[in-house]
Amino acid sequence: MTMATLPRHAETRTMEWIPGGRFTMGSNHHYPEERPERTVEVAGFWIDRTPVTNAEFARFVAATGHRTVAETAPDPRDYPGALPEMLVPASLVFQPPSRPVDPRGPASQWWDYRTGADWRHPTGPRSSIDDIADHPVVHVALADVEAYLAWSGMSLPTEAEWEFAARGGSEGTEFAWGDDLVPGGIHHANVWQGQFPYANTLDDGWMRTSPVGSYPANGYGLVDLIGNVWEWTADWWSLPGGAKAHGGSCCGGTRPKDGGKALSVDPNDPTAIARRVLKGGSHLCAPNYCRRYRPAARHAHPVDTSTSHIGFRCLARPAAQS
């Protein structure tokens, strides 16, 4: 296979060829939604070495004029009963509490639905991406990701493809680098150190996102598959083997409110807001709260919601598989 067989715009990005094969997907040792472990086979594919960065997303916006979900006021018809002050362009921004709080409590203790927060202004209207062009783009809802994919000729990885890539050729270990989160005191991913959500010791130097490639690559030459930002996948949320999902949310509610609706597998289900599978964890995953900084971990996220800790990376399949 040559780069000539890749979609348009591929020449502007760095992708790694993943040869495919069989692997053990999921885990029987952590959250119920990861069970059961099962043997899965994937065909070969190319995948971005890094998540899509602010600089790369800016090129897309410059070429297309795309306006993201976070930059657009919600349609009141889509959110009956929502307060008028919630129907404004906004996105969810992590805001650490100023005092200790119980992480088992509502996520609204540390998530702020902030007017003026979007991919250009990751923490609000007074912030910018001028100094973080090489950080992953955030505040992208599924519609924004799909618009980027249509422009670039790329795809999202399936959950299985993503997990296979994240394992980097390793089998039977918690991480691509082994079983210790910080082996020998060396950080291999941008995750939370200290007591989430109020006390981050910043041992790795980052409170929020970090430049892509700040940590060692896995066996396939890929970086930031664990930590930094959660990543969208192509799969609608479902629970293998009839498992029940672990309670609590590390990623906030829907835009502009959840309304107590159940998780949905069917994107056309009118009774619930559809969720896609997120993979990889983020800089907010912490040992005392969200141990989803592992290849097997997964999370359901509503398609209409953007946050300050969710991004994506692209995949390309050989023409015969597309």
PDB file of C-alpha atoms in Angstrom:
ATOM      1  CA  MET A   1       0.000   0.000   0.000  1.00  0.00           C
ATOM      2  CA  THR A   2       1.210   3.500  -0.769  1.00  0.00           C
ATOM      3  CA  MET A   3       0.226   6.969   0.378  1.00  0.00           C
ATOM      4  CA  ALA A   4      -1.289   7.463  -3.093  1.00  0.00           C
ATOM      5  CA  THR A   5      -4.152   5.169  -2.075  1.00  0.00           C
ATOM      6  CA  LEU A   6      -5.084   7.352   0.885  1.00  0.00           C
ATOM      7  CA  PRO A   7      -7.960   9.870   0.720  1.00  0.00           C
ATOM      8  CA  ARG A   8      -7.476  13.516  -0.242  1.00  0.00           C
ATOM      9  CA  HIS A   9      -5.765  15.722   2.348  1.00  0.00           C
ATOM     10  CA  ALA A  10      -3.888  12.666   3.683  1.00  0.00           C
ATOM     11  CA  GLU A  11      -0.644  14.173   2.442  1.00  0.00           C
ATOM     12  CA  THR A  12      -1.001  16.899   5.083  1.00  0.00           C
ATOM     13  CA  ARG A  13      -1.158  14.458   8.003  1.00  0.00           C
ATOM     14  CA  THR A  14       0.918  11.652   9.487  1.00  0.00           C
ATOM     15  CA  MET A  15      -0.802   8.274   9.524  1.00  0.00           C
ATOM     16  CA  GLU A  16       0.469   4.884  10.609  1.00  0.00           C
ATOM     17  CA  TRP A  17      -0.404   1.567   8.956  1.00  0.00           C
ATOM     18  CA  ILE A  18      -1.910  -0.920  11.421  1.00  0.00           C
ATOM     19  CA  PRO A  19      -1.667  -4.443   9.990  1.00  0.00           C
ATOM     20  CA  GLY A  20      -4.811  -5.801  11.649  1.00  0.00           C
ATOM     21  CA  GLY A  21      -5.278  -9.182  13.287  1.00  0.00           C
ATOM     22  CA  ARG A  22      -7.022 -10.872  16.185  1.00  0.00           C
ATOM     23  CA  PHE A  23      -6.952  -9.568  19.738  1.00  0.00           C
ATOM     24  CA  THR A  24      -8.734  -9.834  23.047  1.00  0.00           C
ATOM     25  CA  MET A  25     -11.139  -6.906  23.258  1.00  0.00           C
ATOM     26  CA  GLY A  26     -12.588  -5.629  26.541  1.00  0.00           C
ATOM     27  CA  SER A  27     -11.740  -6.530  30.112  1.00  0.00           C
ATOM     28  CA  ASN A  28     -13.290  -8.704  32.807  1.00  0.00           C
ATOM     29  CA  HIS A  29     -11.453  -6.840  35.579  1.00  0.00           C
ATOM     30  CA  HIS A  30     -12.778  -3.281  35.558  1.00  0.00           C
ATOM     31  CA  TYR A  31     -16.083  -1.589  34.703  1.00  0.00           C
ATOM     32  CA  PRO A  32     -19.046  -3.843  33.804  1.00  0.00           C
ATOM     33  CA  GLU A  33     -19.552  -2.234  30.399  1.00  0.00           C
ATOM     34  CA  GLU A  34     -16.129  -3.546  29.310  1.00  0.00           C
ATOM     35  CA  ARG A  35     -17.195  -7.169  29.795  1.00  0.00           C
ATOM     36  CA  PRO A  36     -16.890  -9.804  28.563  1.00  0.00           C
ATOM     37  CA  GLU A  37     -13.430 -10.231  27.135  1.00  0.00           C
ATOM     38  CA  ARG A  38     -13.869 -11.578  23.615  1.00  0.00           C
ATOM     39  CA  THR A  39     -11.758 -12.379  20.574  1.00  0.00           C
ATOM     40  CA  VAL A  40     -12.185  -9.852  17.773  1.00  0.00           C
ATOM     41  CA  GLU A  41     -10.513  -9.602  14.376  1.00  0.00           C
ATOM     42  CA  VAL A  42      -9.909  -6.367  12.468  1.00  0.00           C
ATOM     43  CA  ALA A  43      -8.547  -5.788   8.961  1.00  0.00           C
ATOM     44  CA  GLY A  44      -5.599  -3.492   8.316  1.00  0.00           C
ATOM     45  CA  PHE A  45      -6.086   0.281   8.283  1.00  0.00           C
ATOM     46  CA  TRP A  46      -4.270   3.617   8.502  1.00  0.00           C
ATOM     47  CA  ILE A  47      -4.898   5.814  11.511  1.00  0.00           C
ATOM     48  CA  ASP A  48      -3.734   9.284  12.515  1.00  0.00           C
ATOM     49  CA  ARG A  49      -0.623   9.242  14.665  1.00  0.00           C
ATOM     50  CA  THR A  50      -2.171  11.932  16.858  1.00  0.00           C
ATOM     51  CA  PRO A  51      -5.602  13.336  17.601  1.00  0.00           C
ATOM     52  CA  VAL A  52      -6.700  16.104  15.221  1.00  0.00           C
ATOM     53  CA  THR A  53      -5.085  19.310  16.484  1.00  0.00           C
ATOM     54  CA  ASN A  54      -6.358  22.864  16.720  1.00  0.00           C
ATOM     55  CA  ALA A  55      -4.147  23.779  13.763  1.00  0.00           C
ATOM     56  CA  GLU A  56      -5.562  20.969  11.620  1.00  0.00           C
ATOM     57  CA  PHE A  57      -9.155  21.797  12.548  1.00  0.00           C
ATOM     58  CA  ALA A  58      -8.492  25.472  11.774  1.00  0.00           C
ATOM     59  CA  ARG A  59      -7.454  24.515   8.223  1.00  0.00           C
ATOM     60  CA  PHE A  60     -10.752  22.673   7.805  1.00  0.00           C
ATOM     61  CA  VAL A  61     -12.758  25.640   9.084  1.00  0.00           C
ATOM     62  CA  ALA A  62     -10.839  28.041   6.847  1.00  0.00           C
ATOM     63  CA  ALA A  63     -11.549  25.850   3.821  1.00  0.00           C
ATOM     64  CA  THR A  64     -15.242  25.211   4.533  1.00  0.00           C
ATOM     65  CA  GLY A  65     -16.532  27.972   6.804  1.00  0.00           C
ATOM     66  CA  HIS A  66     -17.883  25.307   9.138  1.00  0.00           C
ATOM     67  CA  ARG A  67     -19.610  26.591  12.271  1.00  0.00           C
ATOM     68  CA  THR A  68     -19.517  24.132  15.152  1.00  0.00           C
ATOM     69  CA  VAL A  69     -22.399  23.024  17.326  1.00  0.00           C
ATOM     70  CA  ALA A  70     -20.911  24.940  20.273  1.00  0.00           C
ATOM     71  CA  GLU A  71     -20.946  28.126  18.176  1.00  0.00           C
ATOM     72  CA  THR A  72     -24.625  27.711  17.308  1.00  0.00           C
ATOM     73  CA  ALA A  73     -27.625  28.352  19.560  1.00  0.00           C
ATOM     74  CA  PRO A  74     -29.664  25.183  20.215  1.00  0.00           C
ATOM     75  CA  ASP A  75     -33.056  24.925  18.515  1.00  0.00           C
ATOM     76  CA  PRO A  76     -35.729  25.232  21.254  1.00  0.00           C
ATOM     77  CA  ARG A  77     -37.790  22.560  19.457  1.00  0.00           C
ATOM     78  CA  ASP A  78     -35.038  20.032  20.150  1.00  0.00           C
ATOM     79  CA  TYR A  79     -34.979  20.813  23.888  1.00  0.00           C
ATOM     80  CA  PRO A  80     -38.554  21.315  25.117  1.00  0.00           C
ATOM     81  CA  GLY A  81     -38.643  22.783  28.607  1.00  0.00           C
ATOM     82  CA  ALA A  82     -35.110  24.167  28.491  1.00  0.00           C
ATOM     83  CA  LEU A  83     -34.612  27.530  30.179  1.00  0.00           C
ATOM     84  CA  PRO A  84     -34.091  30.410  27.710  1.00  0.00           C
ATOM     85  CA  GLU A  85     -30.670  31.206  29.194  1.00  0.00           C
ATOM     86  CA  MET A  86     -29.570  27.709  28.251  1.00  0.00           C
ATOM     87  CA  LEU A  87     -30.476  28.155  24.580  1.00  0.00           C
ATOM     88  CA  VAL A  88     -27.311  30.062  23.712  1.00  0.00           C
ATOM     89  CA  PRO A  89     -24.059  29.077  21.976  1.00  0.00           C
ATOM     90  CA  ALA A  90     -22.140  27.276  24.705  1.00  0.00           C
ATOM     91  CA  SER A  91     -20.201  24.154  25.604  1.00  0.00           C
ATOM     92  CA  LEU A  92     -19.214  22.189  28.688  1.00  0.00           C
ATOM     93  CA  VAL A  93     -15.990  23.341  30.352  1.00  0.00           C
ATOM     94  CA  PHE A  94     -14.309  21.571  33.245  1.00  0.00           C
ATOM     95  CA  GLN A  95     -14.075  23.878  36.245  1.00  0.00           C
ATOM     96  CA  PRO A  96     -12.406  22.399  39.342  1.00  0.00           C
ATOM     97  CA  PRO A  97     -14.311  23.070  42.566  1.00  0.00           C
ATOM     98  CA  SER A  98     -12.592  25.408  45.005  1.00  0.00           C
ATOM     99  CA  ARG A  99     -13.050  22.948  47.870  1.00  0.00           C
ATOM    100  CA  PRO A 100     -13.146  19.175  48.342  1.00  0.00           C
ATOM    101  CA  VAL A 101     -16.291  17.536  46.969  1.00  0.00           C
ATOM    102  CA  ASP A 102     -17.464  13.935  46.796  1.00  0.00           C
ATOM    103  CA  PRO A 103     -16.699  12.663  43.269  1.00  0.00           C
ATOM    104  CA  ARG A 104     -19.678  10.333  43.606  1.00  0.00           C
ATOM    105  CA  GLY A 105     -21.904  13.411  43.569  1.00  0.00           C
ATOM    106  CA  PRO A 106     -23.372  15.104  40.485  1.00  0.00           C
ATOM    107  CA  ALA A 107     -20.942  16.002  37.705  1.00  0.00           C
ATOM    108  CA  SER A 108     -22.461  19.488  37.658  1.00  0.00           C
ATOM    109  CA  GLN A 109     -20.107  20.183  40.580  1.00  0.00           C
ATOM    110  CA  TRP A 110     -17.237  20.427  38.085  1.00  0.00           C
ATOM    111  CA  TRP A 111     -18.864  20.964  34.691  1.00  0.00           C
ATOM    112  CA  ASP A 112     -19.941  24.441  33.590  1.00  0.00           C
ATOM    113  CA  TYR A 113     -22.178  24.918  30.539  1.00  0.00           C
ATOM    114  CA  ARG A 114     -20.295  28.036  29.527  1.00  0.00           C
ATOM    115  CA  THR A 115     -21.512  30.647  27.064  1.00  0.00           C
ATOM    116  CA  GLY A 116     -18.846  31.469  24.496  1.00  0.00           C
ATOM    117  CA  ALA A 117     -16.824  28.279  24.989  1.00  0.00           C
ATOM    118  CA  ASP A 118     -15.979  26.596  21.690  1.00  0.00           C
ATOM    119  CA  TRP A 119     -13.019  25.117  19.817  1.00  0.00           C
ATOM    120  CA  ARG A 120     -11.449  28.564  19.339  1.00  0.00           C
ATOM    121  CA  HIS A 121     -12.110  29.529  22.967  1.00  0.00           C
ATOM    122  CA  PRO A 122     -11.581  26.306  24.940  1.00  0.00           C
ATOM    123  CA  THR A 123     -12.202  27.720  28.423  1.00  0.00           C
ATOM    124  CA  GLY A 124     -14.527  30.584  27.476  1.00  0.00           C
ATOM    125  CA  PRO A 125     -14.733  33.758  25.392  1.00  0.00           C
ATOM    126  CA  ARG A 126     -11.558  35.303  26.813  1.00  0.00           C
ATOM    127  CA  SER A 127      -9.419  32.259  25.972  1.00  0.00           C
ATOM    128  CA  SER A 128      -7.858  31.355  22.638  1.00  0.00           C
ATOM    129  CA  ILE A 129      -5.865  28.655  20.871  1.00  0.00           C
ATOM    130  CA  ASP A 130      -3.076  31.000  19.809  1.00  0.00           C
ATOM    131  CA  ASP A 131      -0.527  29.233  22.014  1.00  0.00           C
ATOM    132  CA  ILE A 132      -1.987  25.712  21.786  1.00  0.00           C
ATOM    133  CA  ALA A 133      -2.152  25.050  18.053  1.00  0.00           C
ATOM    134  CA  ASP A 134      -0.516  21.652  18.631  1.00  0.00           C
ATOM    135  CA  HIS A 135      -3.043  20.561  21.288  1.00  0.00           C
ATOM    136  CA  PRO A 136      -6.017  18.345  20.375  1.00  0.00           C
ATOM    137  CA  VAL A 137      -9.079  20.237  19.173  1.00  0.00           C
ATOM    138  CA  VAL A 138     -11.916  20.054  21.711  1.00  0.00           C
ATOM    139  CA  HIS A 139     -15.531  21.246  21.920  1.00  0.00           C
ATOM    140  CA  VAL A 140     -16.437  19.170  18.851  1.00  0.00           C
ATOM    141  CA  ALA A 141     -19.805  17.413  18.816  1.00  0.00           C
ATOM    142  CA  LEU A 142     -20.408  14.465  16.517  1.00  0.00           C
ATOM    143  CA  ALA A 143     -21.829  16.708  13.751  1.00  0.00           C
ATOM    144  CA  ASP A 144     -18.566  18.690  13.720  1.00  0.00           C
ATOM    145  CA  VAL A 145     -16.497  15.533  13.515  1.00  0.00           C
ATOM    146  CA  GLU A 146     -18.617  14.207  10.660  1.00  0.00           C
ATOM    147  CA  ALA A 147     -18.257  17.493   8.768  1.00  0.00           C
ATOM    148  CA  TYR A 148     -14.464  17.264   9.110  1.00  0.00           C
ATOM    149  CA  LEU A 149     -14.534  13.644   7.920  1.00  0.00           C
ATOM    150  CA  ALA A 150     -16.618  14.536   4.860  1.00  0.00           C
ATOM    151  CA  TRP A 151     -14.130  17.271   3.949  1.00  0.00           C
ATOM    152  CA  SER A 152     -11.058  15.116   4.492  1.00  0.00           C
ATOM    153  CA  GLY A 153     -12.348  11.874   2.991  1.00  0.00           C
ATOM    154  CA  MET A 154     -11.534  10.063   6.225  1.00  0.00           C
ATOM    155  CA  SER A 155     -13.546   7.932   8.666  1.00  0.00           C
ATOM    156  CA  LEU A 156     -13.781   7.445  12.392  1.00  0.00           C
ATOM    157  CA  PRO A 157     -12.332   4.205  13.741  1.00  0.00           C
ATOM    158  CA  THR A 158     -14.761   1.627  15.026  1.00  0.00           C
ATOM    159  CA  GLU A 159     -14.430   0.826  18.701  1.00  0.00           C
ATOM    160  CA  ALA A 160     -12.634  -2.412  17.824  1.00  0.00           C
ATOM    161  CA  GLU A 161     -10.212  -0.696  15.442  1.00  0.00           C
ATOM    162  CA  TRP A 162      -9.509   2.013  18.004  1.00  0.00           C
ATOM    163  CA  GLU A 163      -8.833  -0.474  20.804  1.00  0.00           C
ATOM    164  CA  PHE A 164      -6.640  -2.651  18.594  1.00  0.00           C
ATOM    165  CA  ALA A 165      -4.574   0.407  17.651  1.00  0.00           C
ATOM    166  CA  ALA A 166      -4.360   1.596  21.259  1.00  0.00           C
ATOM    167  CA  ARG A 167      -2.951  -1.718  22.455  1.00  0.00           C
ATOM    168  CA  GLY A 168       0.027  -1.196  20.164  1.00  0.00           C
ATOM    169  CA  GLY A 169       0.509  -4.914  19.635  1.00  0.00           C
ATOM    170  CA  SER A 170       0.476  -5.769  23.339  1.00  0.00           C
ATOM    171  CA  GLU A 171      -1.780  -8.432  24.868  1.00  0.00           C
ATOM    172  CA  GLY A 172      -2.694  -9.148  28.459  1.00  0.00           C
ATOM    173  CA  THR A 173      -1.542  -5.848  29.992  1.00  0.00           C
ATOM    174  CA  GLU A 174      -3.563  -2.926  31.345  1.00  0.00           C
ATOM    175  CA  PHE A 175      -1.767  -0.459  29.083  1.00  0.00           C
ATOM    176  CA  ALA A 176       0.236  -0.634  25.883  1.00  0.00           C
ATOM    177  CA  TRP A 177       3.335  -0.004  28.028  1.00  0.00           C
ATOM    178  CA  GLY A 178       2.598  -2.600  30.757  1.00  0.00           C
ATOM    179  CA  ASP A 179       0.519  -2.888  33.922  1.00  0.00           C
ATOM    180  CA  ASP A 180       1.683   0.199  35.841  1.00  0.00           C
ATOM    181  CA  LEU A 181       0.138   3.583  35.104  1.00  0.00           C
ATOM    182  CA  VAL A 182       3.375   5.430  35.906  1.00  0.00           C
ATOM    183  CA  PRO A 183       6.177   2.860  35.533  1.00  0.00           C
ATOM    184  CA  GLY A 184       9.346   3.945  37.269  1.00  0.00           C
ATOM    185  CA  GLY A 185       7.743   7.307  37.994  1.00  0.00           C
ATOM    186  CA  ILE A 186       7.632   8.154  34.273  1.00  0.00           C
ATOM    187  CA  HIS A 187       4.323   9.451  32.968  1.00  0.00           C
ATOM    188  CA  HIS A 188       3.109   7.821  29.762  1.00  0.00           C
ATOM    189  CA  ALA A 189      -0.180   9.716  29.418  1.00  0.00           C
ATOM    190  CA  ASN A 190      -1.809  13.004  30.356  1.00  0.00           C
ATOM    191  CA  VAL A 191      -4.170  12.021  33.179  1.00  0.00           C
ATOM    192  CA  TRP A 192      -5.161  13.537  36.526  1.00  0.00           C
ATOM    193  CA  GLN A 193      -2.795  13.257  39.481  1.00  0.00           C
ATOM    194  CA  GLY A 194      -4.210  13.796  42.955  1.00  0.00           C
ATOM    195  CA  GLN A 195      -7.803  13.860  44.153  1.00  0.00           C
ATOM    196  CA  PHE A 196     -10.294  14.478  41.375  1.00  0.00           C
ATOM    197  CA  PRO A 197     -12.004  16.893  40.847  1.00  0.00           C
ATOM    198  CA  TYR A 198     -10.560  19.522  43.160  1.00  0.00           C
ATOM    199  CA  ALA A 199      -6.839  18.802  43.674  1.00  0.00           C
ATOM    200  CA  ASN A 200      -4.483  18.140  40.767  1.00  0.00           C
ATOM    201  CA  THR A 201      -0.838  17.891  41.834  1.00  0.00           C
ATOM    202  CA  LEU A 202       0.235  18.504  38.200  1.00  0.00           C
ATOM    203  CA  ASP A 203       3.004  15.924  38.438  1.00  0.00           C
ATOM    204  CA  ASP A 204       2.951  15.632  34.650  1.00  0.00           C
ATOM    205  CA  GLY A 205       2.843  19.401  34.192  1.00  0.00           C
ATOM    206  CA  TRP A 206      -0.596  19.690  32.589  1.00  0.00           C
ATOM    207  CA  MET A 207      -3.883  20.840  34.077  1.00  0.00           C
ATOM    208  CA  ARG A 208      -5.778  20.538  30.817  1.00  0.00           C
ATOM    209  CA  THR A 209      -4.746  19.276  27.365  1.00  0.00           C
ATOM    210  CA  SER A 210      -1.118  18.808  26.375  1.00  0.00           C
ATOM    211  CA  PRO A 211       0.667  19.106  23.002  1.00  0.00           C
ATOM    212  CA  VAL A 212       0.159  15.944  20.977  1.00  0.00           C
ATOM    213  CA  GLY A 213       3.162  13.661  21.196  1.00  0.00           C
ATOM    214  CA  SER A 214       4.250  14.828  24.650  1.00  0.00           C
ATOM    215  CA  TYR A 215       4.345  11.204  25.812  1.00  0.00           C
ATOM    216  CA  PRO A 216       5.973   8.068  24.369  1.00  0.00           C
ATOM    217  CA  ALA A 217       4.423   6.370  21.347  1.00  0.00           C
ATOM    218  CA  ASN A 218       2.996   2.860  21.585  1.00  0.00           C
ATOM    219  CA  GLY A 219       4.196  -0.132  19.600  1.00  0.00           C
ATOM    220  CA  TYR A 220       2.454   1.112  16.458  1.00  0.00           C
ATOM    221  CA  GLY A 221       3.980   4.587  16.663  1.00  0.00           C
ATOM    222  CA  LEU A 222       0.734   6.193  17.872  1.00  0.00           C
ATOM    223  CA  VAL A 223       0.512   8.799  20.631  1.00  0.00           C
ATOM    224  CA  ASP A 224      -2.142  10.125  22.999  1.00  0.00           C
ATOM    225  CA  LEU A 225      -4.459   7.148  22.636  1.00  0.00           C
ATOM    226  CA  ILE A 226      -4.559   7.082  26.420  1.00  0.00           C
ATOM    227  CA  GLY A 227      -5.318  10.325  28.262  1.00  0.00           C
ATOM    228  CA  ASN A 228      -5.216  13.902  26.947  1.00  0.00           C
ATOM    229  CA  VAL A 229      -8.681  13.789  25.311  1.00  0.00           C
ATOM    230  CA  TRP A 230     -11.427  11.219  24.910  1.00  0.00           C
ATOM    231  CA  GLU A 231     -11.935  10.265  21.266  1.00  0.00           C
ATOM    232  CA  TRP A 232     -15.146   9.753  19.293  1.00  0.00           C
ATOM    233  CA  THR A 233     -15.605   6.400  17.537  1.00  0.00           C
ATOM    234  CA  ALA A 234     -17.948   5.192  14.809  1.00  0.00           C
ATOM    235  CA  ASP A 235     -19.937   2.873  17.089  1.00  0.00           C
ATOM    236  CA  TRP A 236     -23.259   3.609  18.714  1.00  0.00           C
ATOM    237  CA  TRP A 237     -23.283   2.778  22.404  1.00  0.00           C
ATOM    238  CA  SER A 238     -24.286  -0.748  23.391  1.00  0.00           C
ATOM    239  CA  LEU A 239     -23.473  -3.081  26.254  1.00  0.00           C
ATOM    240  CA  PRO A 240     -21.804  -6.372  25.297  1.00  0.00           C
ATOM    241  CA  GLY A 241     -23.134  -9.467  26.985  1.00  0.00           C
ATOM    242  CA  GLY A 242     -26.024  -7.650  28.658  1.00  0.00           C
ATOM    243  CA  ALA A 243     -23.779  -5.802  31.114  1.00  0.00           C
ATOM    244  CA  LYS A 244     -25.101  -2.859  33.085  1.00  0.00           C
ATOM    245  CA  ALA A 245     -23.187   0.367  32.751  1.00  0.00           C
ATOM    246  CA  HIS A 246     -21.261   1.762  35.696  1.00  0.00           C
ATOM    247  CA  GLY A 247     -23.169   4.613  37.302  1.00  0.00           C
ATOM    248  CA  GLY A 248     -21.896   8.143  37.165  1.00  0.00           C
ATOM    249  CA  SER A 249     -20.619  10.270  34.335  1.00  0.00           C
ATOM    250  CA  CYS A 250     -17.152  11.625  33.766  1.00  0.00           C
ATOM    251  CA  CYS A 251     -18.207  13.626  30.746  1.00  0.00           C
ATOM    252  CA  GLY A 252     -21.128  15.826  31.708  1.00  0.00           C
ATOM    253  CA  GLY A 253     -24.705  15.824  30.461  1.00  0.00           C
ATOM    254  CA  THR A 254     -26.318  16.619  27.136  1.00  0.00           C
ATOM    255  CA  ARG A 255     -26.711  19.999  25.534  1.00  0.00           C
ATOM    256  CA  PRO A 256     -28.315  21.948  27.104  1.00  0.00           C
ATOM    257  CA  LYS A 257     -29.836  19.438  29.539  1.00  0.00           C
ATOM    258  CA  ASP A 258     -30.113  15.661  29.852  1.00  0.00           C
ATOM    259  CA  GLY A 259     -33.677  15.471  31.084  1.00  0.00           C
ATOM    260  CA  GLY A 260     -33.067  12.083  32.688  1.00  0.00           C
ATOM    261  CA  LYS A 261     -33.304  10.235  29.395  1.00  0.00           C
ATOM    262  CA  ALA A 262     -31.971   6.709  29.120  1.00  0.00           C
ATOM    263  CA  LEU A 263     -28.974   5.683  27.057  1.00  0.00           C
ATOM    264  CA  SER A 264     -29.859   4.915  23.469  1.00  0.00           C
ATOM    265  CA  VAL A 265     -28.379   2.343  21.135  1.00  0.00           C
ATOM    266  CA  ASP A 266     -30.578   3.370  18.194  1.00  0.00           C
ATOM    267  CA  PRO A 267     -29.692   6.807  16.775  1.00  0.00           C
ATOM    268  CA  ASN A 268     -33.307   7.106  15.558  1.00  0.00           C
ATOM    269  CA  ASP A 269     -34.847   6.378  18.957  1.00  0.00           C
ATOM    270  CA  PRO A 270     -37.046   9.419  19.730  1.00  0.00           C
ATOM    271  CA  THR A 271     -37.170   8.639  23.456  1.00  0.00           C
ATOM    272  CA  ALA A 272     -33.506   9.216  24.170  1.00  0.00           C
ATOM    273  CA  ILE A 273     -30.540  11.203  22.948  1.00  0.00           C
ATOM    274  CA  ALA A 274     -28.285   8.838  21.044  1.00  0.00           C
ATOM    275  CA  ARG A 275     -24.820   8.095  22.399  1.00  0.00           C
ATOM    276  CA  ARG A 276     -21.609   7.125  20.662  1.00  0.00           C
ATOM    277  CA  VAL A 277     -18.731   5.215  22.223  1.00  0.00           C
ATOM    278  CA  LEU A 278     -15.799   7.297  23.439  1.00  0.00           C
ATOM    279  CA  LYS A 279     -12.418   5.666  24.004  1.00  0.00           C
ATOM    280  CA  GLY A 280      -9.121   6.448  25.695  1.00  0.00           C
ATOM    281  CA  GLY A 281      -9.942   8.545  28.738  1.00  0.00           C
ATOM    282  CA  SER A 282      -8.686  12.104  29.154  1.00  0.00           C
ATOM    283  CA  HIS A 283      -6.644  14.455  31.308  1.00  0.00           C
ATOM    284  CA  LEU A 284      -9.525  14.263  33.814  1.00  0.00           C
ATOM    285  CA  CYS A 285      -9.326  10.509  34.414  1.00  0.00           C
ATOM    286  CA  ALA A 286      -8.035   9.808  37.923  1.00  0.00           C
ATOM    287  CA  PRO A 287      -7.367   6.725  40.062  1.00  0.00           C
ATOM    288  CA  ASN A 288      -9.897   7.918  42.663  1.00  0.00           C
ATOM    289  CA  TYR A 289     -12.689   8.487  40.142  1.00  0.00           C
ATOM    290  CA  CYS A 290     -12.464   7.439  36.498  1.00  0.00           C
ATOM    291  CA  ARG A 291     -10.029   4.624  35.763  1.00  0.00           C
ATOM    292  CA  ARG A 292     -10.805   4.745  32.069  1.00  0.00           C
ATOM    293  CA  TYR A 293      -7.240   5.542  31.008  1.00  0.00           C
ATOM    294  CA  ARG A 294      -6.923   2.044  29.484  1.00  0.00           C
ATOM    295  CA  PRO A 295      -7.432   0.642  25.953  1.00  0.00           C
ATOM    296  CA  ALA A 296     -10.354  -1.537  27.101  1.00  0.00           C
ATOM    297  CA  ALA A 297     -12.233   1.315  28.762  1.00  0.00           C
ATOM    298  CA  ARG A 298     -15.254   2.886  27.089  1.00  0.00           C
ATOM    299  CA  HIS A 299     -17.834   5.557  27.769  1.00  0.00           C
ATOM    300  CA  ALA A 300     -21.196   6.594  26.332  1.00  0.00           C
ATOM    301  CA  HIS A 301     -21.510  10.215  25.245  1.00  0.00           C
ATOM    302  CA  PRO A 302     -24.469  12.092  23.725  1.00  0.00           C
ATOM    303  CA  VAL A 303     -23.937  13.048  20.110  1.00  0.00           C
ATOM    304  CA  ASP A 304     -25.172  16.626  20.602  1.00  0.00           C
ATOM    305  CA  THR A 305     -22.741  17.508  23.386  1.00  0.00           C
ATOM    306  CA  SER A 306     -19.277  19.047  23.115  1.00  0.00           C
ATOM    307  CA  THR A 307     -16.853  19.378  26.005  1.00  0.00           C
ATOM    308  CA  SER A 308     -13.385  20.646  26.866  1.00  0.00           C
ATOM    309  CA  HIS A 309     -11.948  17.109  27.003  1.00  0.00           C
ATOM    310  CA  ILE A 310     -13.260  15.283  23.915  1.00  0.00           C
ATOM    311  CA  GLY A 311     -11.568  15.198  20.509  1.00  0.00           C
ATOM    312  CA  PHE A 312     -11.050  12.681  17.696  1.00  0.00           C
ATOM    313  CA  ARG A 313      -8.603  11.132  15.256  1.00  0.00           C
ATOM    314  CA  CYS A 314      -9.159   9.870  11.718  1.00  0.00           C
ATOM    315  CA  LEU A 315      -8.850   6.495  10.025  1.00  0.00           C
ATOM    316  CA  ALA A 316      -8.492   5.429   6.409  1.00  0.00           C
ATOM    317  CA  ARG A 317      -9.185   1.952   5.063  1.00  0.00           C
ATOM    318  CA  PRO A 318      -7.850   0.420   1.846  1.00  0.00           C
ATOM    319  CA  ALA A 319     -10.266   0.955  -1.015  1.00  0.00           C
ATOM    320  CA  ALA A 320     -11.426  -2.670  -1.011  1.00  0.00           C
ATOM    321  CA  GLN A 321     -12.637  -2.282   2.585  1.00  0.00           C
ATOM    322  CA  SER A 322     -14.361   1.078   2.221  1.00  0.00           C
TER     323      SER A 322
END
